[in-house]
PDB file of C-alpha atoms in Angstrom:
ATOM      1  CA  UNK A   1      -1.398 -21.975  -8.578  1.00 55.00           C
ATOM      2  CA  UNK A   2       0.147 -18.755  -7.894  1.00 56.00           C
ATOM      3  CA  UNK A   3       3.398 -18.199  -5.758  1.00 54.00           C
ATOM      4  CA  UNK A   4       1.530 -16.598  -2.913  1.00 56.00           C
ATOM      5  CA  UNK A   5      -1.201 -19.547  -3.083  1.00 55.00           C
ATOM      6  CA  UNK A   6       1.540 -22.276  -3.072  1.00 54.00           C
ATOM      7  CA  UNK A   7       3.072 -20.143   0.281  1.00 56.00           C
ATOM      8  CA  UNK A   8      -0.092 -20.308   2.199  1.00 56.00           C
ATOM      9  CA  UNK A   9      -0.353 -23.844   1.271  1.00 57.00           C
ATOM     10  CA  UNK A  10       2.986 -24.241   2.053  1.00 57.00           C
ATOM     11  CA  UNK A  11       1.947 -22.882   5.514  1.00 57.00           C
ATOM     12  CA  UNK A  12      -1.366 -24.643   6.391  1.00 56.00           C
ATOM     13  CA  UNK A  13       0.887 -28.076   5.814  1.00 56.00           C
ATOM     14  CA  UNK A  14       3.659 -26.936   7.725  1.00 54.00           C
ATOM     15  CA  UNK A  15       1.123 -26.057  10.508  1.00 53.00           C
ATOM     16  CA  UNK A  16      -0.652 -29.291  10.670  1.00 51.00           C
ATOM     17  CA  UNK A  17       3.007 -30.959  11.369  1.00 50.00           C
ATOM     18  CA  UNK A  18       3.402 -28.349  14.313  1.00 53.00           C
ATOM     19  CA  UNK A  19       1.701 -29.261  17.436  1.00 48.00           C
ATOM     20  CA  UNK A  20       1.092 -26.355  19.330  1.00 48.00           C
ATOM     21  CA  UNK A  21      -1.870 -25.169  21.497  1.00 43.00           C
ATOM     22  CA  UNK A  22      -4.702 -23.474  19.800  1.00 43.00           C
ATOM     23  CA  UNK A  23      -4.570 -21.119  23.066  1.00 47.00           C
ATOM     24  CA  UNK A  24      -2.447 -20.269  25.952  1.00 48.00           C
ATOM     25  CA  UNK A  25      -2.837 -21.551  29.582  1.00 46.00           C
ATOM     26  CA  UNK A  26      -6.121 -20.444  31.325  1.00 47.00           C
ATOM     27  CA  UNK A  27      -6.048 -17.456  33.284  1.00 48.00           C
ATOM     28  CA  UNK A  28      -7.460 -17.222  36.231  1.00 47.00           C
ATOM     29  CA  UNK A  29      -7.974 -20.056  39.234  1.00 43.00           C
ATOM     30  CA  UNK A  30      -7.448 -22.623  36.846  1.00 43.00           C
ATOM     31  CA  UNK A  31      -4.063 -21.156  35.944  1.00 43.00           C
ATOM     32  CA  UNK A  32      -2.655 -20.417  39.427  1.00 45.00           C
ATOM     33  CA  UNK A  33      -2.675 -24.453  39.853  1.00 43.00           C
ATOM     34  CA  UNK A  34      -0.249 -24.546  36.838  1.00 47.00           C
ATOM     35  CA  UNK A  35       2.708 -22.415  36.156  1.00 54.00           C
ATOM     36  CA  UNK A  36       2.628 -21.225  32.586  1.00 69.00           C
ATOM     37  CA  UNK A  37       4.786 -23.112  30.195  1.00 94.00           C
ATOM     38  CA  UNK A  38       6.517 -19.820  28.313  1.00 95.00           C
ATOM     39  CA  UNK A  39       7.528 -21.802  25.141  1.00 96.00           C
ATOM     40  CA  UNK A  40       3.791 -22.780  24.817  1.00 96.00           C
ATOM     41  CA  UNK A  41       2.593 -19.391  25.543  1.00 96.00           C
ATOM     42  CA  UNK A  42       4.595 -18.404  22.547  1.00 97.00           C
ATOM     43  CA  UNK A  43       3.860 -21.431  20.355  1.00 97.00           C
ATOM     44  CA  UNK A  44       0.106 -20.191  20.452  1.00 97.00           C
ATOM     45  CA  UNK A  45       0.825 -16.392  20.209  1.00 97.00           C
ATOM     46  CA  UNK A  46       2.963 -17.314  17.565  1.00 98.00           C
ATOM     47  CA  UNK A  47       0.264 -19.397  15.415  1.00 97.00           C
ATOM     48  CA  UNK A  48      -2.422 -16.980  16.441  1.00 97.00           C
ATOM     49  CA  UNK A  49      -0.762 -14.237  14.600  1.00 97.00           C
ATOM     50  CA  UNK A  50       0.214 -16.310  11.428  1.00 97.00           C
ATOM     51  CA  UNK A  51      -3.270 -17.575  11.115  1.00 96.00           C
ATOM     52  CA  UNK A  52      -4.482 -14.001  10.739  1.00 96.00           C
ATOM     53  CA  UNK A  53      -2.120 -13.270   7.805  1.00 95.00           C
ATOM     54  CA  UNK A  54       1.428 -13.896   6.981  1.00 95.00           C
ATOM     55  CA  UNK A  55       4.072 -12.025   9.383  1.00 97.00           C
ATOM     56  CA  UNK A  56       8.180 -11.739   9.472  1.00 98.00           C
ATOM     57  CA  UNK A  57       9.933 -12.612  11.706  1.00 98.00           C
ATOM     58  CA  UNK A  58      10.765  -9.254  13.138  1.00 98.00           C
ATOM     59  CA  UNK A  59       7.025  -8.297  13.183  1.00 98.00           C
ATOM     60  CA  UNK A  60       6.274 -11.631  15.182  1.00 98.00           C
ATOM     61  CA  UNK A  61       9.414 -10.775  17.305  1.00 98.00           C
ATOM     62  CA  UNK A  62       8.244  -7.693  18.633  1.00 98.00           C
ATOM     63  CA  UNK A  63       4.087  -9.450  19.179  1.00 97.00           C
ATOM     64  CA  UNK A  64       6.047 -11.674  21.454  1.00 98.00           C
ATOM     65  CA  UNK A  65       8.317  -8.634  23.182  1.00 97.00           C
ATOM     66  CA  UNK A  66       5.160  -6.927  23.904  1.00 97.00           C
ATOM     67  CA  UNK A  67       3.648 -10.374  25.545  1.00 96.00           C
ATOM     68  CA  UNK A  68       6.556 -10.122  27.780  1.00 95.00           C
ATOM     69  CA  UNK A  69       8.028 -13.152  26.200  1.00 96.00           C
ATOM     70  CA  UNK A  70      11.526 -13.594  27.098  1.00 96.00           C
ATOM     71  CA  UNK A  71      13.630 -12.855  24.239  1.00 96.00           C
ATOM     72  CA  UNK A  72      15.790 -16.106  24.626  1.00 97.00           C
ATOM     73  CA  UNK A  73      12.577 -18.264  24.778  1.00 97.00           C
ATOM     74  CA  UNK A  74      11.240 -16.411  21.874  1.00 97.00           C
ATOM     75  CA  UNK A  75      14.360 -16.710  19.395  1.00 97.00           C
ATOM     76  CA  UNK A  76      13.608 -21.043  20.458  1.00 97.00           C
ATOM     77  CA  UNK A  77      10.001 -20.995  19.542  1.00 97.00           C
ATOM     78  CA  UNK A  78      10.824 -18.823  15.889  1.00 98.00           C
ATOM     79  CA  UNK A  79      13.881 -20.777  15.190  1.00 98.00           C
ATOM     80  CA  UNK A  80      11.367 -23.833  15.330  1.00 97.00           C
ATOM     81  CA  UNK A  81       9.030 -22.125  12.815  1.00 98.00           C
ATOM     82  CA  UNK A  82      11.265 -21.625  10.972  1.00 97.00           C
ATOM     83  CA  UNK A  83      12.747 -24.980  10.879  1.00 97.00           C
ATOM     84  CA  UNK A  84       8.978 -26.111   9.628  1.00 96.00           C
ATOM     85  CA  UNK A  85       8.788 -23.007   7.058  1.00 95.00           C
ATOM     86  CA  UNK A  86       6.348 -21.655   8.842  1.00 96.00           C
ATOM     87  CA  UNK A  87       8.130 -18.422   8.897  1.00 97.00           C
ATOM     88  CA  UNK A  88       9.590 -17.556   5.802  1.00 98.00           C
ATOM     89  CA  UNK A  89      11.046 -14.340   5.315  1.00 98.00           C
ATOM     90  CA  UNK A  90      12.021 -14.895   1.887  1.00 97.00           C
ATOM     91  CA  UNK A  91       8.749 -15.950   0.978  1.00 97.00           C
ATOM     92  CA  UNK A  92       7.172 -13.369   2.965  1.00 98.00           C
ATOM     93  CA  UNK A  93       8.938 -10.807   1.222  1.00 98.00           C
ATOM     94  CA  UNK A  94       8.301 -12.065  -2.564  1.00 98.00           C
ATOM     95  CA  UNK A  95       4.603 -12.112  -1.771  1.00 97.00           C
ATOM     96  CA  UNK A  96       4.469  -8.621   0.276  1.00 97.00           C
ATOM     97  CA  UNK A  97       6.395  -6.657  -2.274  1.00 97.00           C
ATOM     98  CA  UNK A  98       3.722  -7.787  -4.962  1.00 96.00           C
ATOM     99  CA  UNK A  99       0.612  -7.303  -2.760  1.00 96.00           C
ATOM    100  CA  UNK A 100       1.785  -3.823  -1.678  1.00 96.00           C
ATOM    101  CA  UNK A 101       2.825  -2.858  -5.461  1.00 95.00           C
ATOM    102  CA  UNK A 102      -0.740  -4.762  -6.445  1.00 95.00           C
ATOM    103  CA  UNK A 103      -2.959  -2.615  -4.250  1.00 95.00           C
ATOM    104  CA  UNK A 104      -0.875   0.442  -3.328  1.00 95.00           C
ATOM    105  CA  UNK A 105       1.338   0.923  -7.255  1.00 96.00           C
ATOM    106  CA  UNK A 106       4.334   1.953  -4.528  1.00 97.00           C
ATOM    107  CA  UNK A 107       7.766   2.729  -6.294  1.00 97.00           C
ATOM    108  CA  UNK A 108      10.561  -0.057  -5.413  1.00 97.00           C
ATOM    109  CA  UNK A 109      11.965   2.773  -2.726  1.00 96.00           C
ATOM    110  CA  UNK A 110       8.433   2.870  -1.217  1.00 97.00           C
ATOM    111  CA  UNK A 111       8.227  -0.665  -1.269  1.00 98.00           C
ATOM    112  CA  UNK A 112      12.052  -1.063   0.052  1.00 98.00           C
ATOM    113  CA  UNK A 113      11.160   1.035   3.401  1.00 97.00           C
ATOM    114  CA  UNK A 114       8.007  -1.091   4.118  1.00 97.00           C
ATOM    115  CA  UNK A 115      10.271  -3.927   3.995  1.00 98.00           C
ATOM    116  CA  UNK A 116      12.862  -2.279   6.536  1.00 98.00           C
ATOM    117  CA  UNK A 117      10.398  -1.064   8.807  1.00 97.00           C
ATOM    118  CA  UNK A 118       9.306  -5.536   9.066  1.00 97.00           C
ATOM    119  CA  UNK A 119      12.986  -6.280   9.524  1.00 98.00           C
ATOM    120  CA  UNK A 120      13.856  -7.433   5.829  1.00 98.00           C
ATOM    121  CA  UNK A 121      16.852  -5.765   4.764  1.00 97.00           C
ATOM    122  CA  UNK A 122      20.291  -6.848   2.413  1.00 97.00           C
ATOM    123  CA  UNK A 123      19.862  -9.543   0.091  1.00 97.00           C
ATOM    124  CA  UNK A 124      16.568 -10.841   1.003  1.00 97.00           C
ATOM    125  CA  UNK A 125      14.908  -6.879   0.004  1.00 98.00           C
ATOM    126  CA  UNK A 126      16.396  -6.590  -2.982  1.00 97.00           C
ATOM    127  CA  UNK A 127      15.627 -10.363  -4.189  1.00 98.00           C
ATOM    128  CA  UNK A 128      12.134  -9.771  -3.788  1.00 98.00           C
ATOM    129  CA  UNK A 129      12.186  -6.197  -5.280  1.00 98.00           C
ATOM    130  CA  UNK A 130      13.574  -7.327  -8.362  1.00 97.00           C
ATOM    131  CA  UNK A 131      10.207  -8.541  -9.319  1.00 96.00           C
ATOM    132  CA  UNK A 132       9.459  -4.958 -10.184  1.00 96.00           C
ATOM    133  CA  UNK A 133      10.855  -3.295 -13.422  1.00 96.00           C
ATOM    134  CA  UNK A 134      11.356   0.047 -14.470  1.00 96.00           C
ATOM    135  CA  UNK A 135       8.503  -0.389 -16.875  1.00 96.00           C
ATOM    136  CA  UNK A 136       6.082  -2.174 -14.033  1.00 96.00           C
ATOM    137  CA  UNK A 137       6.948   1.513 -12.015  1.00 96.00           C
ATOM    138  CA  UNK A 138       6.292   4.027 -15.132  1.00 97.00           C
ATOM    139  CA  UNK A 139       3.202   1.995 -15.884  1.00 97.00           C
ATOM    140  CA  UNK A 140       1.769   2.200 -12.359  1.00 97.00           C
ATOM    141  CA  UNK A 141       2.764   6.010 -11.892  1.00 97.00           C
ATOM    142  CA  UNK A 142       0.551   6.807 -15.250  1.00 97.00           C
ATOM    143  CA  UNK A 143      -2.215   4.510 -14.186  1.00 96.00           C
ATOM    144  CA  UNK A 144      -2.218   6.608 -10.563  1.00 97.00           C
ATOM    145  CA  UNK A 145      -2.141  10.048 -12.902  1.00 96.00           C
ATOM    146  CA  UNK A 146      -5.284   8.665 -15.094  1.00 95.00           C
ATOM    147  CA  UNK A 147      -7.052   7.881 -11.880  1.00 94.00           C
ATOM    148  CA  UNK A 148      -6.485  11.077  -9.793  1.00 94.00           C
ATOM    149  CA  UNK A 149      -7.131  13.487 -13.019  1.00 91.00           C
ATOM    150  CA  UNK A 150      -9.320  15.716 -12.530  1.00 90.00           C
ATOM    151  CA  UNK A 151     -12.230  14.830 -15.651  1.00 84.00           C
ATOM    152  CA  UNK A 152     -13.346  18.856 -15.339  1.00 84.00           C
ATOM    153  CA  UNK A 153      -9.795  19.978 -15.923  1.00 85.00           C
ATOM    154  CA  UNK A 154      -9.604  23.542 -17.605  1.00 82.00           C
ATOM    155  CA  UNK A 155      -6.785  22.719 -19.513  1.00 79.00           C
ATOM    156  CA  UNK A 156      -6.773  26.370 -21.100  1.00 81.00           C
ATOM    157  CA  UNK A 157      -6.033  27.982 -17.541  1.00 87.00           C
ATOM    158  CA  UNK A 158      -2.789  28.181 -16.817  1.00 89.00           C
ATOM    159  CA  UNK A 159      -3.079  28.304 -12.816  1.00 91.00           C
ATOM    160  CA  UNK A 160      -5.219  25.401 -12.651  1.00 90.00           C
ATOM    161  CA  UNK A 161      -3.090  23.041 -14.556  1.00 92.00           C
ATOM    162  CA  UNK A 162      -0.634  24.571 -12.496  1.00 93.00           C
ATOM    163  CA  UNK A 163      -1.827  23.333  -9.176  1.00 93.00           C
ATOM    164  CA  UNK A 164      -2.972  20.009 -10.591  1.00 94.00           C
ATOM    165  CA  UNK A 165       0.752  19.128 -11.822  1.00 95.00           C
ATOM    166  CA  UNK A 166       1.559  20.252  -8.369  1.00 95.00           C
ATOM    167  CA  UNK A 167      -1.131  17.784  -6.523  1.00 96.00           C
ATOM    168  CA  UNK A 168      -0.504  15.228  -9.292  1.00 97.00           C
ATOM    169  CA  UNK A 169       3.598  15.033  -8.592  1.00 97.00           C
ATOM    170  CA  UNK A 170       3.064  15.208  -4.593  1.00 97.00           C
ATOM    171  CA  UNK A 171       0.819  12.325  -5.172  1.00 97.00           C
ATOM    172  CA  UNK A 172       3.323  10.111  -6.510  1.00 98.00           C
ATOM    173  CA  UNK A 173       6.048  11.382  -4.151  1.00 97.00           C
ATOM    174  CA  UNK A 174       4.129  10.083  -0.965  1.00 97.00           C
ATOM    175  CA  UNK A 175       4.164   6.546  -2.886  1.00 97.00           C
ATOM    176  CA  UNK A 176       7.900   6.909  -3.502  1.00 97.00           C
ATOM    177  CA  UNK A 177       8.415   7.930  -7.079  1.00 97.00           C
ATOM    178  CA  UNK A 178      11.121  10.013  -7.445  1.00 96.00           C
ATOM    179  CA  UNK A 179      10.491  13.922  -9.138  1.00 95.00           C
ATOM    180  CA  UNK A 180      11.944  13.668 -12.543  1.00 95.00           C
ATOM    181  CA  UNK A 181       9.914  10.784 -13.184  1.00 97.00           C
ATOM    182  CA  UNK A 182       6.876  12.020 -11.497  1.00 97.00           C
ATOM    183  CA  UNK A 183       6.956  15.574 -13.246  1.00 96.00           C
ATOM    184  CA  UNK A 184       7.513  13.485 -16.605  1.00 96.00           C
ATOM    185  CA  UNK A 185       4.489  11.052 -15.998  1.00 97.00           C
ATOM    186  CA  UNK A 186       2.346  14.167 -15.051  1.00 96.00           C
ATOM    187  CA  UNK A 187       2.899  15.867 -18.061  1.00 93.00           C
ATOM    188  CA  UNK A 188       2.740  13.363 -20.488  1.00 94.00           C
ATOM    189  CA  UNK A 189      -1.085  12.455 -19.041  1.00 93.00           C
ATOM    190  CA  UNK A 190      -2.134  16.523 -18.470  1.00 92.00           C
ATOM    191  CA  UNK A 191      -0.796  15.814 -22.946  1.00 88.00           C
ATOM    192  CA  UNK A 192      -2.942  13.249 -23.213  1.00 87.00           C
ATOM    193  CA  UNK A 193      -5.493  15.111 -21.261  1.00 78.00           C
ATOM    194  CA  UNK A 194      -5.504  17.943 -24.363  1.00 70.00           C
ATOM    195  CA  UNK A 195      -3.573  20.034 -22.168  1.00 53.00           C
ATOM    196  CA  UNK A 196      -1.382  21.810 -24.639  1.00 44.00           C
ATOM    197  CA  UNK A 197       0.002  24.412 -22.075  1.00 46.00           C
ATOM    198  CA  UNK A 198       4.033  24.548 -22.182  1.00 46.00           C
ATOM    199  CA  UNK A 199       4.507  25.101 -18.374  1.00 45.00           C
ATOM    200  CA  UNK A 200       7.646  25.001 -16.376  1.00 48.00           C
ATOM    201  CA  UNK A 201       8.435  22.016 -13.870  1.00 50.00           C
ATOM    202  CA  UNK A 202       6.818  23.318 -10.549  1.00 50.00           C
ATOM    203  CA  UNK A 203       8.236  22.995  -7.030  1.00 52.00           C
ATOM    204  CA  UNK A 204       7.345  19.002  -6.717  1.00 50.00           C
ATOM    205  CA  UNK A 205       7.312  18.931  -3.046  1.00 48.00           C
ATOM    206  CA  UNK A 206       5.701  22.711  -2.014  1.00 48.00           C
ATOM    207  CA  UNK A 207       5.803  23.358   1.460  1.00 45.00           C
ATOM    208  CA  UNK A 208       8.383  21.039   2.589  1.00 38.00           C
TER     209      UNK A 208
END
């Protein structure tokens, strides 16, 4: 069993031992009888959002801010999930950072601002980024070349080769690889290509 299939599992257990409500209080006339518990009202936002995929804690944070939780009744109702490992940010991280380099082939820097922007920084990033080599990252970069390359290429004219390195290196810049390695990748592939035209390293990021 893989490490993401042992975290869902992990999760579907830890669920069944938390009793929350599959939904929140009723609106309407059958909720003005009944003031609306607030911790339960999060419980089921809460397990309503993990259910649809796995979330960090930030990311399930700012669900409940814009629910108009209160942020002190909030922080109770994630401290519990956590307590039952049903929020994992560890975890979460481990098994985003391969999904994302999976399907996407983002660089570790790529990969490292996706992780900021859900609110996993420090130690817990970088643990979960080690999973991805220097190798792993050259590997990907030439298997996004082979796929974007152009199978018509004129590799006898200059200015088209040109403005494929160009597209090419720009291509793996928007997925985080850094120029030198980009520009290196490129080249080697436009080599492989049959492309024996000795041209100079273009502008990597025209326009900007």
């Amino acid at each position: 069993m893989s490490q993401s299939s042992r975290y869902n599992s992990r999760r579907r257990r830890a669920s069944a031992r938390y009793r929350g409500p599959a939904e929140p209080p009723a609106e309407g006339a059958a909720a003005q009888d009944t003031e609306p518990n607030q911790h339960e009202v999060a419980r089921a936002i809460v397990l309503r959002q993990l259910t649809a995929s796995a979330k960090s804690r930030k990311q399930l944070e700012d669900k409940l801010a814009d629910r108009d939780v209160p942020e002190e009744v909030a922080q109770e109702v994630l401290d519990r999930f956590e307590e039952v490992n049903l929020v994992d940010d560890r975890a979460y991280a481990a098994m985003f950072v391969r999904s994302r380099a999976e399907t996407r082939k983002l660089s570790r820097s790529a990969l490292r601002r996706e992780l900021q922007q859900r609110g996993i920084t420090g130690e817990l990033a970088e643990d979960a980024l080690e999973q991805r080599t220097d190798e792993d990252e050259t590997e990907d970069a030439h298997e996004l070349v082979r796929k974007k390359m152009p199978r018509s290429l004129d590799v006898s004219d200059r200015k088209e080769v040109d403005k494929v390195t160009r597209r090419l290196v720009s291509m793996l810049g928007r997925k985080g690889y850094p120029p030198g390695l980009a520009f290196g990748v490129v080249k080697q592939e436009l080599s492989n290509h049959g492309s024996a035209h000795d041209f100079s390293e273009p502008d990597p990021w025209p326009g900007a």
